[in-house]
XYZ file of C-alpha atoms in Angstrom:
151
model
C -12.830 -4.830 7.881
C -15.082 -1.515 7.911
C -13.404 1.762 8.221
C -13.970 1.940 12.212
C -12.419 -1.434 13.068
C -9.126 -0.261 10.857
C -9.134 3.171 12.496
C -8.998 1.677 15.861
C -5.839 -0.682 14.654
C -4.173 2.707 13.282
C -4.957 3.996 17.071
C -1.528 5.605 16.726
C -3.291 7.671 13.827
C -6.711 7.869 15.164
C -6.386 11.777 15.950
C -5.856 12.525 12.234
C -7.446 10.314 9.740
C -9.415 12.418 7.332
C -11.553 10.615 4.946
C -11.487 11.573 1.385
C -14.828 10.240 -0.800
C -17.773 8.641 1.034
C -20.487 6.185 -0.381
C -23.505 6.204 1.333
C -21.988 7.143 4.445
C -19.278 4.917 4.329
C -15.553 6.060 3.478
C -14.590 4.787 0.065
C -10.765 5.972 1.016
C -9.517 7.359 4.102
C -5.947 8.957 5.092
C -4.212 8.287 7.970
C -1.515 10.673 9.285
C 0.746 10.471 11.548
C 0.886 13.356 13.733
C 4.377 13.587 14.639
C 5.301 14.497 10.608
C 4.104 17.536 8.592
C 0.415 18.054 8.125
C 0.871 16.635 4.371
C 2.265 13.338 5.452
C -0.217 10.564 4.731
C 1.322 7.652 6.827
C -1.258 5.069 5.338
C -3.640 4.946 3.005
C -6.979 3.137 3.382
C -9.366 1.839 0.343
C -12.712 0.324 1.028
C -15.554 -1.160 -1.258
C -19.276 -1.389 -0.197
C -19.799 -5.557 -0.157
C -16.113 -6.138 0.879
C -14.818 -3.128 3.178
C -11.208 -2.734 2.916
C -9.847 -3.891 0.158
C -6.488 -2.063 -0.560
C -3.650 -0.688 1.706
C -0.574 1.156 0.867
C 1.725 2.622 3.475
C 3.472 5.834 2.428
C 7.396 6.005 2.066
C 8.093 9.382 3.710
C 6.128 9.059 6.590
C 4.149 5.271 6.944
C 5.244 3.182 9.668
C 7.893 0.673 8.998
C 6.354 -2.770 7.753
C 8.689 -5.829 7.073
C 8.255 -8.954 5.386
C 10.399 -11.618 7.150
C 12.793 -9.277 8.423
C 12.754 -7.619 4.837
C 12.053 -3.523 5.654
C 9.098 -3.013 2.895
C 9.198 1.012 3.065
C 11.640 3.781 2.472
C 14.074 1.594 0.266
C 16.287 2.038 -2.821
C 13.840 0.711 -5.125
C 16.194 -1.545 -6.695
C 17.943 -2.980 -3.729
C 14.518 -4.098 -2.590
C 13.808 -5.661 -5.730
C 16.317 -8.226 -5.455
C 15.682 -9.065 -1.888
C 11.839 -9.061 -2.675
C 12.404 -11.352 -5.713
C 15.036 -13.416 -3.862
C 12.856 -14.215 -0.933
C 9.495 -15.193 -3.933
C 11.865 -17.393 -5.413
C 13.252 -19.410 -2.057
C 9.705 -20.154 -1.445
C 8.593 -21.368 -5.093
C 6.454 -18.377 -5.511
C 6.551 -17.155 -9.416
C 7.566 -13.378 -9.337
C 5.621 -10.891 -11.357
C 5.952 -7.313 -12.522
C 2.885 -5.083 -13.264
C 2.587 -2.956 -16.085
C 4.232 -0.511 -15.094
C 7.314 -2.453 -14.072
C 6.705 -2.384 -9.986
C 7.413 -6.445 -8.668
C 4.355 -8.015 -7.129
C 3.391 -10.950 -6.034
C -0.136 -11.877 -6.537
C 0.511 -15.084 -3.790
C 1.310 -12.647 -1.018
C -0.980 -9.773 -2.243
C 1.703 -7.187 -2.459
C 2.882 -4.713 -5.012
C 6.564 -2.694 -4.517
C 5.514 0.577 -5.483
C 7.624 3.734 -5.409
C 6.898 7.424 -4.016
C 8.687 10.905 -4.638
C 10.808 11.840 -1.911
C 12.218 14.934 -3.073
C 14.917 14.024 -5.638
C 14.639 10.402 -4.935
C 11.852 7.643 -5.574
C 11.478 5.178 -2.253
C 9.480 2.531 -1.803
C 6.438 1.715 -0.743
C 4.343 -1.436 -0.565
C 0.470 -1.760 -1.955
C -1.186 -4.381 -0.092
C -4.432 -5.995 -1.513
C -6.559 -7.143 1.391
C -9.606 -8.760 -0.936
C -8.307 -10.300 -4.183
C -12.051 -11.457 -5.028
C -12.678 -8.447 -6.757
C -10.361 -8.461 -9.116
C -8.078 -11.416 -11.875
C -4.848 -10.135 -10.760
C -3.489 -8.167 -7.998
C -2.558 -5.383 -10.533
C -6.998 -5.053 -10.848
C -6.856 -4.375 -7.173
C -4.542 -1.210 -7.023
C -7.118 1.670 -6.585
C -6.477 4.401 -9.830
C -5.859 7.139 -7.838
C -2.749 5.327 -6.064
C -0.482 5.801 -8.517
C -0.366 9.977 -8.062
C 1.000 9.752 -4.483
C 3.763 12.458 -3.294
């Protein structure tokens, strides 16, 4: 998907995306924010390569829009109480659970890592989704670098 086609699905967020890096023209990451939040409040992150387009989405905690997963609410959790739902609903489905390095569940199957985010005092969580897993041996490999810093 190239960066117009997913800023047309985010139409909701069309008014403020602001695109961070650019390669050759083309947006490498972009930020979409919701307007109805504070001006700092990146609803959803966008991460796009050259030969595959996007590649990577993660949905902020504080101020993304709610995504579920079977009825399972994905953002703005207590990390651990999503956890065992997340690992419960793997598990019912024969899907082998996973953990990446730096302890967040995943499952490379479903292309999603349960990341957290800094909401004031308290972490909440947040979901990394890998769109393209071609690029990379594990769905860990396809978590952009600079995700991991994200207030």
């Amino acid at each position: 998907m190239s960066h117009d086609k997913a800023a047309e699905a985010l139409s909701g967020f069309a008014a403020s995306v602001s695109v961070a890096h650019r390669d050759f023209g083309r947006p490498t990451k972009a930020e979409f924010r919701n307007a109805c939040v504070p001006a700092h409040g990146v609803a959803v992150t966008a991460y796009y390569a050259r030969s595959e387009g996007l590649f990577c989405v993660v949905v902020g905690a504080r101020y993304g829009p709610q995504v579920t997963l079977d009825g399972i609410r994905l953002i703005g959790r207590v990390p651990s109480r999503l956890e065992r739902q997340f690992l419960g609903y793997v598990l019912e489905r024969g899907i082998a659970p996973q953990y990446t390095p730096e302890g967040d569940p995943a499952s490379d199957d479903l292309g999603i890592v349960m990341r957290v985010q800094r909401a004031g005092d308290i972490v909440l969580s947040r979901p990394v989704f890998a769109v393209v897993r071609e690029r990379a041996n594990t769905l860990w490999d396809c978590v952009p670098y600079d995700e991991s810093g994200v207030r």
